[in-house]
Coordinates of C-alpha atoms in Angstrom, one line a residue:
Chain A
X1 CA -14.5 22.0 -46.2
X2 CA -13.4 21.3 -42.3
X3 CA -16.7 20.8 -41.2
X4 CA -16.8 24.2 -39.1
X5 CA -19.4 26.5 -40.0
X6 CA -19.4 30.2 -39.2
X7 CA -22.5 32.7 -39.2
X8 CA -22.7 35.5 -41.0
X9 CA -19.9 35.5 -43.2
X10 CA -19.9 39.4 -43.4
X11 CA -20.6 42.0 -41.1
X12 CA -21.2 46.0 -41.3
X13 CA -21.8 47.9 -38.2
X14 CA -21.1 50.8 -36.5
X15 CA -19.4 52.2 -33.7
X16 CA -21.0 51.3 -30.1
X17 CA -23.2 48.2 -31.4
X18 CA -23.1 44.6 -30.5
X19 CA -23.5 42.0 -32.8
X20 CA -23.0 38.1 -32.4
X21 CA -21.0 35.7 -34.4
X22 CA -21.9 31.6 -34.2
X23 CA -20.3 28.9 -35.1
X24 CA -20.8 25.2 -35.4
X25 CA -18.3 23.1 -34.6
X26 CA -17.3 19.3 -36.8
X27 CA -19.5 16.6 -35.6
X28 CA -18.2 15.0 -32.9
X29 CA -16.2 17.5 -31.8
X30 CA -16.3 19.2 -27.9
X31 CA -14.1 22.3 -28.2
X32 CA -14.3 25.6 -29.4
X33 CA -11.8 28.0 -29.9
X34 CA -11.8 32.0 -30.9
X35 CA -9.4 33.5 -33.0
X36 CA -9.5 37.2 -34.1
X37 CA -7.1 37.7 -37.0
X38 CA -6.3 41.6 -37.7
X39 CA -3.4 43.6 -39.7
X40 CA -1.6 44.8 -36.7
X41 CA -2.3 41.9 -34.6
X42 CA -2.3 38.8 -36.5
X43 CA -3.7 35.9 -35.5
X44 CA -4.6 35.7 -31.6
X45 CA -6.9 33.5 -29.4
X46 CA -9.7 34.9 -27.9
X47 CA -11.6 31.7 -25.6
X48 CA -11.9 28.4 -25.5
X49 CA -14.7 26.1 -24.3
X50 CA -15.2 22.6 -23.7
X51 CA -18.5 21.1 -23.7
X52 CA -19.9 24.3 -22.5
X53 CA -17.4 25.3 -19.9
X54 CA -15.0 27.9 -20.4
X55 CA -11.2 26.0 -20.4
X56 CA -9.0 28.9 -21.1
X57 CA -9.1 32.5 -22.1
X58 CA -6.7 34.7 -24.2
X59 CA -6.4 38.4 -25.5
X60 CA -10.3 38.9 -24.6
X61 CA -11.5 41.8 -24.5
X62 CA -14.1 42.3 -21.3
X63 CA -16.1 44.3 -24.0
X64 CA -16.3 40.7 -26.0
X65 CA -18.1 37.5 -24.3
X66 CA -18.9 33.9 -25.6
X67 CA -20.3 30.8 -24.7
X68 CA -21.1 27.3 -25.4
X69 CA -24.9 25.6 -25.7
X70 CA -25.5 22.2 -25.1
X71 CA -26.1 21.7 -28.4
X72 CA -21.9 22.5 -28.8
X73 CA -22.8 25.9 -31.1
X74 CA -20.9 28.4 -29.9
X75 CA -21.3 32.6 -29.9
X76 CA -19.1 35.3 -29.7
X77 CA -21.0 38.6 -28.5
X78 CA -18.9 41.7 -29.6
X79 CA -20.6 44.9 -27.7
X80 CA -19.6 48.8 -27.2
X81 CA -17.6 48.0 -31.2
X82 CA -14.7 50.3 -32.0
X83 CA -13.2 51.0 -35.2
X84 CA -9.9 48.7 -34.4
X85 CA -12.4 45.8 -33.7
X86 CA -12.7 45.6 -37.3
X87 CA -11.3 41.9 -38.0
X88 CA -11.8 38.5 -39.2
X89 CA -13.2 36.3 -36.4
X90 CA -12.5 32.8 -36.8
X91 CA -14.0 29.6 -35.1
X92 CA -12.0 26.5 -34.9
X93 CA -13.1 23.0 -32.8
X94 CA -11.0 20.2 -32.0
X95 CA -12.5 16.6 -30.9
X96 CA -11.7 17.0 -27.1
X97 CA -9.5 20.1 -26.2
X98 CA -6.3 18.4 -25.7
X99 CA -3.5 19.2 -28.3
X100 CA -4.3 17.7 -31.5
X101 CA -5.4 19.2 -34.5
X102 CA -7.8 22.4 -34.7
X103 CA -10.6 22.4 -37.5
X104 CA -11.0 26.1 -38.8
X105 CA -13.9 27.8 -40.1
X106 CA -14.2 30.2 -43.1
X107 CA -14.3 33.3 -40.7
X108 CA -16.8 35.8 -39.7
X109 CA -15.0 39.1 -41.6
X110 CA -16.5 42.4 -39.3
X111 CA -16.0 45.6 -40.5
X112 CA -17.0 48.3 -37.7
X113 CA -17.6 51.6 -39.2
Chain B
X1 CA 7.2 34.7 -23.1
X2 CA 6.3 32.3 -25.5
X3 CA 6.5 33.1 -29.2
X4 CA 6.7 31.7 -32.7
X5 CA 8.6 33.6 -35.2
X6 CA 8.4 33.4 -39.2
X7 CA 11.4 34.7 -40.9
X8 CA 10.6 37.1 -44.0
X9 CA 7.1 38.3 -44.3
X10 CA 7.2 38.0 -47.9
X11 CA 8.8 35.2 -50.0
X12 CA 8.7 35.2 -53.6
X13 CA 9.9 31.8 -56.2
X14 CA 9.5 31.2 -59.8
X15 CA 7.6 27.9 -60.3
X16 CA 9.4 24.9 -60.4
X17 CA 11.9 26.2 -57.1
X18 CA 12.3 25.2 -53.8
X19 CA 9.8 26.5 -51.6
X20 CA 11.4 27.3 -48.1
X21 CA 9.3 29.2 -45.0
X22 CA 11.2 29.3 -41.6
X23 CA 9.7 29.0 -38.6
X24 CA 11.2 29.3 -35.1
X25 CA 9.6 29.2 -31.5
X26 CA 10.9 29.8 -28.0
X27 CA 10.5 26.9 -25.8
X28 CA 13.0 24.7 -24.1
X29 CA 10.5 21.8 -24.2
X30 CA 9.3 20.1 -27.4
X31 CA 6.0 21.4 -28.6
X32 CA 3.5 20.6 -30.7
X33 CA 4.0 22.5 -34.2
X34 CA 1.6 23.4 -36.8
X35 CA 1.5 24.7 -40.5
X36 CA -1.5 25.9 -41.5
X37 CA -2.0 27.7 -45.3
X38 CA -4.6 30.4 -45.6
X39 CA -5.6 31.1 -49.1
X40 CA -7.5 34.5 -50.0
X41 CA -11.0 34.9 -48.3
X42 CA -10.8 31.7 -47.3
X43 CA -10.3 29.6 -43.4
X44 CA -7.2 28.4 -42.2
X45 CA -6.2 24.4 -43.9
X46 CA -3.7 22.3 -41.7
X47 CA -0.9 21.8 -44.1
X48 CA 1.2 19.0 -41.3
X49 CA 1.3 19.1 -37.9
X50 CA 4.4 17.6 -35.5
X51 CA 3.0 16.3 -32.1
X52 CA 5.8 13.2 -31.6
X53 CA 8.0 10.4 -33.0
X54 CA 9.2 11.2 -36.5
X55 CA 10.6 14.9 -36.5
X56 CA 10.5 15.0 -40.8
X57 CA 6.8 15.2 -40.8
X58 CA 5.1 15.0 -44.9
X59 CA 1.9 16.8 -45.6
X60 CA -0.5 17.6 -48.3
X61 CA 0.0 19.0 -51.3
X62 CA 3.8 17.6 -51.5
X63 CA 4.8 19.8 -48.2
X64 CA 7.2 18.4 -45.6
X65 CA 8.5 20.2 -42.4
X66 CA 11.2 19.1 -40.4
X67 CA 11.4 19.6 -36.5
X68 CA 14.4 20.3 -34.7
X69 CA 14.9 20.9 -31.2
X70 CA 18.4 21.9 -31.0
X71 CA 17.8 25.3 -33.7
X72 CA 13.9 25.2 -32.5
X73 CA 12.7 25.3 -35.6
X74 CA 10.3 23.9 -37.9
X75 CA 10.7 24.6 -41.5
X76 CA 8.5 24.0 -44.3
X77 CA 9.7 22.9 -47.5
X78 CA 8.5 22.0 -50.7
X79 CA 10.5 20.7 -53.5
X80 CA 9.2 22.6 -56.5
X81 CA 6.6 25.5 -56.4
X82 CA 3.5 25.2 -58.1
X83 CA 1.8 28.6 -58.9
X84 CA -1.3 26.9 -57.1
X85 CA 0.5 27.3 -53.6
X86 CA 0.5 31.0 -53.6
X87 CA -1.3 31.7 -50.4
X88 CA -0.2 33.0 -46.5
X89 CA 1.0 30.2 -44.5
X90 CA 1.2 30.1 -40.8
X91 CA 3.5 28.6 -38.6
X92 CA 1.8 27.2 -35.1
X93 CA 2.7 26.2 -31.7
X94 CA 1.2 24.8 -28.2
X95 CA 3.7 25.2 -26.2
X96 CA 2.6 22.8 -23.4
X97 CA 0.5 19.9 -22.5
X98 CA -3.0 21.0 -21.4
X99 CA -2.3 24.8 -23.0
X100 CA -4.2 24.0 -26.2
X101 CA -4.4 27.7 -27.4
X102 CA -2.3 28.0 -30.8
X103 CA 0.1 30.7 -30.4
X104 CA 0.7 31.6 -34.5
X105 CA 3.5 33.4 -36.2
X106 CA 2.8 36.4 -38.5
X107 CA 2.5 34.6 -41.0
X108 CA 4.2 34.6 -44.6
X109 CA 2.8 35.3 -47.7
X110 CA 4.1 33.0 -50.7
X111 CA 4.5 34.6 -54.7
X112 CA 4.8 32.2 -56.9
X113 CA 6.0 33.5 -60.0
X114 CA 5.4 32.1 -63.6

């Protein structure tokens, strides 16, 4: 167990909805990171926040939006879905952003139909 | 453009063999390198991570990984396969210094076979 929880674990929607993932990062820990692991694409970063700003920003979608609360949960709105945003959605948090180890979560797995 | 590159997709060993997964990046400046193992339906578990200093870095569950700037590479190794380390493991990078995103391989998916 890293400490990282992720909300739900499964998801089944259709085409054109949003939804919203969460995650929880370890105690302690400042920055969030979104990964979006698919077949075709593997394993790519999606944002990253520190202590509720954004820091950097990946393969993001405009359709797709997060943020950070002061309480250091973090969201990941998904709107307008398509078929090929069918993919597991992970969270990871590291204590301060910088380049030591990221904590994963058990994924949020989303299945757009 | 940066990238990480894991040789073979798919490696299969009987139990009891060497366990070898390659892992090779593009950058002229050393990076911080990552193994991570993913086993089904589950998160991603650091396995050993190189940031500085020693460049044969040990891990859990008996893995080692050795860095080396000259090839750019940062194998994993383990001396004898247990049919408990079947699972897809994923080689990591940050490239730079204040560019914490990880920048993953494709990842390889270990068989062990009985």
């Amino acid at each position: 167990d890293s400490g990282v929880t992720q909300t739900p674990k499964h998801l089944i929607t259709a085409t054109g909805q949003r939804v919203t993932l969460r995650c929880s990062p370890r105690s302690g820990d400042l920055s969030v990171y979104w990964y979006q692991q698919s077949l075709d694409q593997g394993l790519q970063f999606l944002i990253q926040y520190y202590n509720g700003e954004e820091r950097a920003k990946g393969n993001i979608l405009e359709r797709f939006s997060a943020q950070q609360f002061p309480d250091l949960h973090s969201e990941l709105n998904l709107s307008s879905l398509e078929l090929g945003d069918s993919a597991l959605y992970f969270c990871a948090s590291s204590v301060s952003g910088q380049e030591e180890t990221q904590y994963f979560g058990p994924g949020t797995r989303l299945l757009v139909l | 453009a940066q990238s990480v590159t894991q040789l073979g997709s798919h490696v299969s060993v009987s139990e009891g063999a060497l366990v070898l997964l390659r892992c090779n990046y593009s950058s002229s400046v050393p990076p911080y390198l990552f193994w991570y193992v993913q086993y089904p339906n589950q998160g991603l578990q650091l396995l050993l991570k190189y940031t500085t200093g020693a460049t044969l870095v040990k891990g859990i569950n008996g893995f080692e990984a050795e860095f080396k700037k000259s090839e750019t590479s940062f194998h994993l190794t383990k001396p004898s396969a247990h049919m408990s380390d079947a699972a897809e493991y994923f080689c990591a990078v940050i490239f730079s210094a204040g560019n914490t995103p990880l920048v993953f391989g494709k990842g390889t998916r270990l068989s062990v076979i009985a």
